[in-house]
Short mmCIF file of C-alpha atoms in Angstrom, two decimals:
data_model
loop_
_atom_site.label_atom_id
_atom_site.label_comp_id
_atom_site.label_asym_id
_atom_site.label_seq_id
_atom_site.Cartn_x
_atom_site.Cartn_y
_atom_site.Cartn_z
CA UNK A 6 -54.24 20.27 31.44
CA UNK A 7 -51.11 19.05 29.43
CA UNK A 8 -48.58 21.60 29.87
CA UNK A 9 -45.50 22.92 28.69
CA UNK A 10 -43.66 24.54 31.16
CA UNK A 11 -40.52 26.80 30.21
CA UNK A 12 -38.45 28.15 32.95
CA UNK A 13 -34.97 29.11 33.95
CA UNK A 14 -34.09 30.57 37.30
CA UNK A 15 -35.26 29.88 41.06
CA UNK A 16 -38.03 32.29 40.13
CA UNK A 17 -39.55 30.11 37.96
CA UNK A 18 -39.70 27.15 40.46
CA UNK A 19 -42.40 28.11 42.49
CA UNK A 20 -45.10 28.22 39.60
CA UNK A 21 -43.52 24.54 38.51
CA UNK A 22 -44.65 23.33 42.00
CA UNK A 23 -48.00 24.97 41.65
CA UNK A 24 -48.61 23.95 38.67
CA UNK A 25 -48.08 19.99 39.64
CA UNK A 26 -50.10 21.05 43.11
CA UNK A 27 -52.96 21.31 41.10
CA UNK A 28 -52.59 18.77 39.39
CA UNK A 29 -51.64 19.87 35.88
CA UNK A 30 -49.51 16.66 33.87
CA UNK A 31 -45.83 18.77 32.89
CA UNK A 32 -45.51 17.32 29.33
CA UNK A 33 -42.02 18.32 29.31
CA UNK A 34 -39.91 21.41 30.22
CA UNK A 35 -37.74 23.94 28.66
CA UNK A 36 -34.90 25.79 30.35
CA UNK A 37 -31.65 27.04 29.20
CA UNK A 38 -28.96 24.96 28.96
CA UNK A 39 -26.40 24.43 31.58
CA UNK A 40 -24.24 27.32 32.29
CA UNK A 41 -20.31 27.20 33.29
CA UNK A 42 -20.47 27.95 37.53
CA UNK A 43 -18.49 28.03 40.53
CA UNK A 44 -14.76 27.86 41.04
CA UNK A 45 -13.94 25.17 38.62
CA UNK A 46 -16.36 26.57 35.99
CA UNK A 47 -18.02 23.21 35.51
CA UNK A 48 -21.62 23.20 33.78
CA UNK A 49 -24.42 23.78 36.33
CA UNK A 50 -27.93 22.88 35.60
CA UNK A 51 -30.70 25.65 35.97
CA UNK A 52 -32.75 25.78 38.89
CA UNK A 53 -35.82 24.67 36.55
CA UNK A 54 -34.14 22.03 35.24
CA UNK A 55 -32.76 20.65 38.51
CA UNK A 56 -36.30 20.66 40.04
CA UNK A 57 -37.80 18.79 36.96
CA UNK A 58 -35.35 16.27 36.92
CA UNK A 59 -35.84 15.45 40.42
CA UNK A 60 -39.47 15.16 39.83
CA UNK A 61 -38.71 13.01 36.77
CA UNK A 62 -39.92 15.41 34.06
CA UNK A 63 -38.38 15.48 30.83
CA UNK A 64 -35.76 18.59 30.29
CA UNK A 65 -35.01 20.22 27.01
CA UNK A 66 -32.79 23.19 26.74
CA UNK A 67 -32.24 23.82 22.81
CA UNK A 68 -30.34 27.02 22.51
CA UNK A 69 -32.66 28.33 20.06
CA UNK A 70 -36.24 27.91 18.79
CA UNK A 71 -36.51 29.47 15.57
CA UNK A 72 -35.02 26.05 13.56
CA UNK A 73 -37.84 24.30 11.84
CA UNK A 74 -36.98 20.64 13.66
CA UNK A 75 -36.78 22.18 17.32
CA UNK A 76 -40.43 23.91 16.09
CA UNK A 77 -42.05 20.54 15.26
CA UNK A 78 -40.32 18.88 18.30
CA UNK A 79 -42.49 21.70 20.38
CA UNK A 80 -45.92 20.99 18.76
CA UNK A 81 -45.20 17.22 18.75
CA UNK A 82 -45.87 17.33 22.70
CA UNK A 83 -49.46 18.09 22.42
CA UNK A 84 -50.05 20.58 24.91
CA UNK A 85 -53.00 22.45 26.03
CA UNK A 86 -50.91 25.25 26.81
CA UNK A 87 -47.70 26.49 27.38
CA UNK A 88 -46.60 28.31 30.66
CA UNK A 89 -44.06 31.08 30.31
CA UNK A 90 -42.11 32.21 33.11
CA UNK A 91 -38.45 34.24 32.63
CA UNK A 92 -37.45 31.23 30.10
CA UNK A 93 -34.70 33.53 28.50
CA UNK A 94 -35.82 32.92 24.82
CA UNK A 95 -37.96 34.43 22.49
CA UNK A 96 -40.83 32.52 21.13
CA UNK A 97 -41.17 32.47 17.34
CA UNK A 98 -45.07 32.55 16.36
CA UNK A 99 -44.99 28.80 15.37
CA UNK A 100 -44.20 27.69 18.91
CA UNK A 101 -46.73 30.69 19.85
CA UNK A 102 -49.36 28.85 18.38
CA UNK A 103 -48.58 25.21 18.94
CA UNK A 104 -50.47 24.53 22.14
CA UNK A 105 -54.36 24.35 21.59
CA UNK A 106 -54.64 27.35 23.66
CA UNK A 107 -51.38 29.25 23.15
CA UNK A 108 -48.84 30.57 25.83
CA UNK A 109 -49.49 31.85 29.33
CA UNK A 110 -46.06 34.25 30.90
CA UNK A 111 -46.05 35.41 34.33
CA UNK A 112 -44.54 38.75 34.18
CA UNK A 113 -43.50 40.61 37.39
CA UNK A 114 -45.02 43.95 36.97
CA UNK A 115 -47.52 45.53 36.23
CA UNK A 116 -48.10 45.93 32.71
CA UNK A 117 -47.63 47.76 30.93
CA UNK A 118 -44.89 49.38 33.50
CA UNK A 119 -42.00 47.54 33.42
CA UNK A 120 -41.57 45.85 30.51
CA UNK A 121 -38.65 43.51 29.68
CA UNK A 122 -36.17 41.52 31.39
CA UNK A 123 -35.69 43.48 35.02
CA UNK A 124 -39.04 44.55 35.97
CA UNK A 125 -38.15 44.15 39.47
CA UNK A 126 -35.11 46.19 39.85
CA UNK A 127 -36.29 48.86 37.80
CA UNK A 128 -39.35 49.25 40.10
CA UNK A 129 -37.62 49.96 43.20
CA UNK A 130 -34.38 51.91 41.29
CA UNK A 131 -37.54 54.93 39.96
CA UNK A 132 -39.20 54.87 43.41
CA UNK A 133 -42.44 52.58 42.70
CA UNK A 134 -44.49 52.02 45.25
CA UNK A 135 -46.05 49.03 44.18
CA UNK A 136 -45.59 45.75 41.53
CA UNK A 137 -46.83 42.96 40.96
CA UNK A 138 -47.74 40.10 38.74
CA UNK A 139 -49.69 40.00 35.60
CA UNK A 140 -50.87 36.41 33.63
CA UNK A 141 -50.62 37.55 29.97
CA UNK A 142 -51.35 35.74 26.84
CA UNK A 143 -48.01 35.51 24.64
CA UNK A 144 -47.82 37.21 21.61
CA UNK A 145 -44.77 38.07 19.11
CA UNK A 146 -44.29 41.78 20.86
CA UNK A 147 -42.16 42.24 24.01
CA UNK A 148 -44.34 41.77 26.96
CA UNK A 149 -47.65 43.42 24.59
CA UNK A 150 -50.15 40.90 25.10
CA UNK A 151 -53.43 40.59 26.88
CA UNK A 152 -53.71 40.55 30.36
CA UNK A 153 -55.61 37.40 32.21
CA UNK A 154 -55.13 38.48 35.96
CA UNK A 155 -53.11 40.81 37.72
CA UNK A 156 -52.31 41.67 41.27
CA UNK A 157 -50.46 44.50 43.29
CA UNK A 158 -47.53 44.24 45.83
CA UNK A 159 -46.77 47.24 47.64
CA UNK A 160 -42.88 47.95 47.75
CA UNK A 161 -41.57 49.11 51.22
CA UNK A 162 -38.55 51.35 51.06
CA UNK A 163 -36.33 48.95 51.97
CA UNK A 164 -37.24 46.04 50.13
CA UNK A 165 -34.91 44.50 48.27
CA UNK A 166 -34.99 43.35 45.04
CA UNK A 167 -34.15 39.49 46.69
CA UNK A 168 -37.34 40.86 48.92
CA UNK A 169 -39.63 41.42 45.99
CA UNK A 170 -38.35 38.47 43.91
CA UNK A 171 -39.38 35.71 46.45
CA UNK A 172 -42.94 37.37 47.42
CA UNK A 173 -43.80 37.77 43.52
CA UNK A 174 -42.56 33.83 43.00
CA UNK A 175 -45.19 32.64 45.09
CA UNK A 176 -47.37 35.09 44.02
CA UNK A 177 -46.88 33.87 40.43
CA UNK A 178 -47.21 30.52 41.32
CA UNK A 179 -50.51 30.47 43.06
CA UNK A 180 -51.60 33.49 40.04
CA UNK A 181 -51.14 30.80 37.71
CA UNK A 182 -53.08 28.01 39.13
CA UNK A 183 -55.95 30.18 39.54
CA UNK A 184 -55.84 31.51 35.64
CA UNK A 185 -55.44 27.78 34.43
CA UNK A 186 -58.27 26.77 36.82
CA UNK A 187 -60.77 30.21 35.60
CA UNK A 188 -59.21 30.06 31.96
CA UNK A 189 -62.68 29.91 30.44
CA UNK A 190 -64.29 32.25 32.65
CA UNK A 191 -61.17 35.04 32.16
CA UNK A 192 -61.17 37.98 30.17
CA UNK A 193 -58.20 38.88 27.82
CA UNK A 194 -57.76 42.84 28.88
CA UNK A 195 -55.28 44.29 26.14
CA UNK A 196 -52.50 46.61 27.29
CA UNK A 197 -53.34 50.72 27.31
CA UNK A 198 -50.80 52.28 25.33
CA UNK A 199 -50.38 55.06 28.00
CA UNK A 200 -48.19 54.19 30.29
CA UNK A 201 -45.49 51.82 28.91
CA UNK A 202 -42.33 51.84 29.99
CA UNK A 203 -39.07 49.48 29.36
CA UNK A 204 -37.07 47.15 32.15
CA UNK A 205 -33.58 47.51 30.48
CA UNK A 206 -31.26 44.54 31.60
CA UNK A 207 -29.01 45.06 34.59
CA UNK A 208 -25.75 46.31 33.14
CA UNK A 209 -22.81 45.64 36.10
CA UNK A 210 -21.72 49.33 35.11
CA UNK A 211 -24.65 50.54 36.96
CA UNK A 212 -23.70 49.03 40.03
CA UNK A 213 -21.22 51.45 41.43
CA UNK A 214 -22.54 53.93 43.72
CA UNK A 215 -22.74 57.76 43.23
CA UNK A 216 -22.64 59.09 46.80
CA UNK A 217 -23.59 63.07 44.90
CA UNK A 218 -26.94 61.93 44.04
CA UNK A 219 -30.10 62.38 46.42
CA UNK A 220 -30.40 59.82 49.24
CA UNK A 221 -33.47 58.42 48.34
CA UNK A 222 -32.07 57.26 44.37
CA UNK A 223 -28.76 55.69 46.76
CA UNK A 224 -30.86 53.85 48.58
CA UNK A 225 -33.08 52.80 45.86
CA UNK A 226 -29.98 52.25 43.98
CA UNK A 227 -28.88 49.69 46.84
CA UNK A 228 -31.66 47.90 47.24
CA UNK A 229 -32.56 47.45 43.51
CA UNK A 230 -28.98 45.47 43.16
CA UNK A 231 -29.57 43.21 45.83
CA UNK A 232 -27.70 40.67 45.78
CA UNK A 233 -26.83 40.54 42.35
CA UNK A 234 -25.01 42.18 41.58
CA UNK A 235 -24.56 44.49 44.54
CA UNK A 236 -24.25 48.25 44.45
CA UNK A 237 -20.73 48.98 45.37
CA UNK A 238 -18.41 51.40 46.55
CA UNK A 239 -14.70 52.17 47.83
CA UNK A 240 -13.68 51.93 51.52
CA UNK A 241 -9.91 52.69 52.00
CA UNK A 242 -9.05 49.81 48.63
CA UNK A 243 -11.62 47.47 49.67
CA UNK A 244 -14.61 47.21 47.90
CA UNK A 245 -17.64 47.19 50.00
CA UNK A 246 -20.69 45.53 48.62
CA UNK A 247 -24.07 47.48 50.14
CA UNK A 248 -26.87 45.15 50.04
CA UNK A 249 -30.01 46.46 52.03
CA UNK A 250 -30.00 50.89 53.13
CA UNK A 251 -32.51 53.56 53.91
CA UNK A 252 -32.59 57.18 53.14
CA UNK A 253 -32.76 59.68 55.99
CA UNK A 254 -31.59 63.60 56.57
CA UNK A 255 -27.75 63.91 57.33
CA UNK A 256 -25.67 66.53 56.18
CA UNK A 257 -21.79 66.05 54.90
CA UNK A 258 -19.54 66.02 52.11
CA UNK A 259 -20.79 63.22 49.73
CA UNK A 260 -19.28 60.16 50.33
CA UNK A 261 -18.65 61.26 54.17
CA UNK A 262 -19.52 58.96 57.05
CA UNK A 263 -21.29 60.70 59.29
CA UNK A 264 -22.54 58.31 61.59
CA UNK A 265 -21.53 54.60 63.03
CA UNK A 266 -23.07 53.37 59.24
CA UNK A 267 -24.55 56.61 57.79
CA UNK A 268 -23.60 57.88 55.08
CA UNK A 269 -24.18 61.64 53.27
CA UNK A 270 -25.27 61.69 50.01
CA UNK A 271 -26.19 65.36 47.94
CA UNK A 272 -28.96 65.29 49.42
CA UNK A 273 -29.80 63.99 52.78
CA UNK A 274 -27.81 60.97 53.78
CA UNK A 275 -28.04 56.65 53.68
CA UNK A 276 -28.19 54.61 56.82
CA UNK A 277 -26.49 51.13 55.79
CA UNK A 278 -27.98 48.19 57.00
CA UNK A 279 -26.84 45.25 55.29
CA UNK A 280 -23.21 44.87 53.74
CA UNK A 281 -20.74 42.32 52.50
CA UNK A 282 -17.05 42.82 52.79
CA UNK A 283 -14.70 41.27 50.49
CA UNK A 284 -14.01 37.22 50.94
CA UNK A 285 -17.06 37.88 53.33
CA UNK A 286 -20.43 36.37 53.33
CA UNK A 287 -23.19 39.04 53.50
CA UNK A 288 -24.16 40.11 57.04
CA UNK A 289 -26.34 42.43 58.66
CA UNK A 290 -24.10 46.11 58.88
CA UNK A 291 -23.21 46.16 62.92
CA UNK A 292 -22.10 42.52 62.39
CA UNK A 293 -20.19 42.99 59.77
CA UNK A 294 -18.40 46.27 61.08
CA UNK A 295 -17.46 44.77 64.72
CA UNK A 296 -13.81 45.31 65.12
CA UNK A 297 -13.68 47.38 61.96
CA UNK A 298 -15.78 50.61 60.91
CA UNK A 299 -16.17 52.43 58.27
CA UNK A 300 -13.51 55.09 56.77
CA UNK A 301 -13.73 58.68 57.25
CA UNK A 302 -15.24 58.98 53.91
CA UNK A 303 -16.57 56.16 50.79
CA UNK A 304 -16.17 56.28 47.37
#
């Protein structure tokens, strides 16, 4: 098939690849434009766009789509169909219906859970103990549209949200192949209304740590904002970036370390197992406490 593909972040790379695996021709792609990154603040490409181009695919990255001229530049590629995957920009209907066969997004959840841009993190944050992915035919709606295929991941409680993110890449990748390969065979399944629920954005005021709440919502907490952009807490004025923890009993003040990396929460307590200290790079918790532990107490 001729596709579009439209893309942004390393997530998006693996269905690229699979795509070209099996042979599909990329009539162009779409990906946002470069962002300022890095020390000196200089533009950086997208991951999408920085595979394409070294594949020798053409890159667009118009900052909007809803202008009539970026519209007709859309439907002047002639694709089959387009292939969706956390592009960053919403669709107006006129680029919905340009291919001959509309718009394909992989979505990482399972619809209609998890809704919206951070499907993964909001997963593991309310305790889910499985995602997924789901191949859904666009439509104007947030995420509303017919399901192709879907498959379930279970969600171990310390995955991370880095941990999810790379397993449901490939997964999306090879999904995507196999809808584009059964496309006439599949059967659009719409959405139940029961069920719905929205994947608010990841605010950075989330990200510091509560140590009063239950152990099992810290540690979910943790691993939801891992790596980016870390759950984080106090340790005698440094801040401590917690990257990977499990819940457990313990007993203590909140905030109180009770054990060489366990710390109690309001209810039960959090052993810490991966951290990153500041100017540090992130390491696995004994590593990165050798030759200096943890304060009597966190905040």
């Amino acid at each position: 098939m001729r596709i579009v593909f439209m893309g942004t972040p390393d997530f998006s790379v693996p269905a690229l690849d699979a795509l070209l695996r099996a042979g599909h021709e990329i009539a162009c792609v779409y990906t946002q434009p470069p962002r300022p990154a890095g020390r000196g603040k200089k533009p950086r490409p997208s991951p999408v766009q920085a595979r394409a181009e070294g594949l020798g695919i053409e890159v667009r990255h118009p900052v909007s789509l809803k202008g009539a001229e970026a519209q007709a530049e859309f439907a002047a590629l002639g694709a089959d169909i387009a292939v969706v995957v956390a592009y960053g920009l919403i669709l107006p209907q006129a680029v919905l219906d340009a291919p001959k066969r509309g718009c394909l997004n992989i979505h990482a959840s399972l619809l209609p859970r998890w809704r919206g841009a951070a499907p993964i993190q909001r997963a593991i944050m309310e305790g889910d103990t499985e995602t997924g992915i789901c191949i859904m035919q666009m439509e104007a709606g947030l995420d509303t549209g017919p399901v192709l295929l879907r498959e379930a991941t279970p969600i171990a409680p310390t995955d991370t949200a880095a941990d999810l993110h790379d397993r449901l890449a490939k997964m999306g990748g090879r999904m995507i192949a196999d809808a584009l390969r059964d496309l006439d065979d599949l059967r659009p399944e719409p959405q139940p209304e029961a069920g719905v629920t929205y994947a608010a954005k990841i605010d950075k005021a989330e990200a510091r740590i509560d140590w009063t709440r239950a152990a099992a919502h810290v540690a979910r907490h943790v691993n939801a904002l891992s790596p980016f952009p870390g759950a984080w807490c106090m340790a005698h004025g440094e801040r401590l970036k917690l990257l990977r923890a499990a819940a457990g009993p313990g007993e203590g003040a909140p905030g109180r370390v009770i054990g060489p990396a366990t710390v109690a929460c309001g209810d039960g307590a959090v052993e810490l197992l991966e951290l990153q200290r500041e100017g540090k790079r992130p390491l696995p918790v004994a590593e990165a406490l050798r030759g200096k532990g943890l304060p009597e107490a966190l905040d």
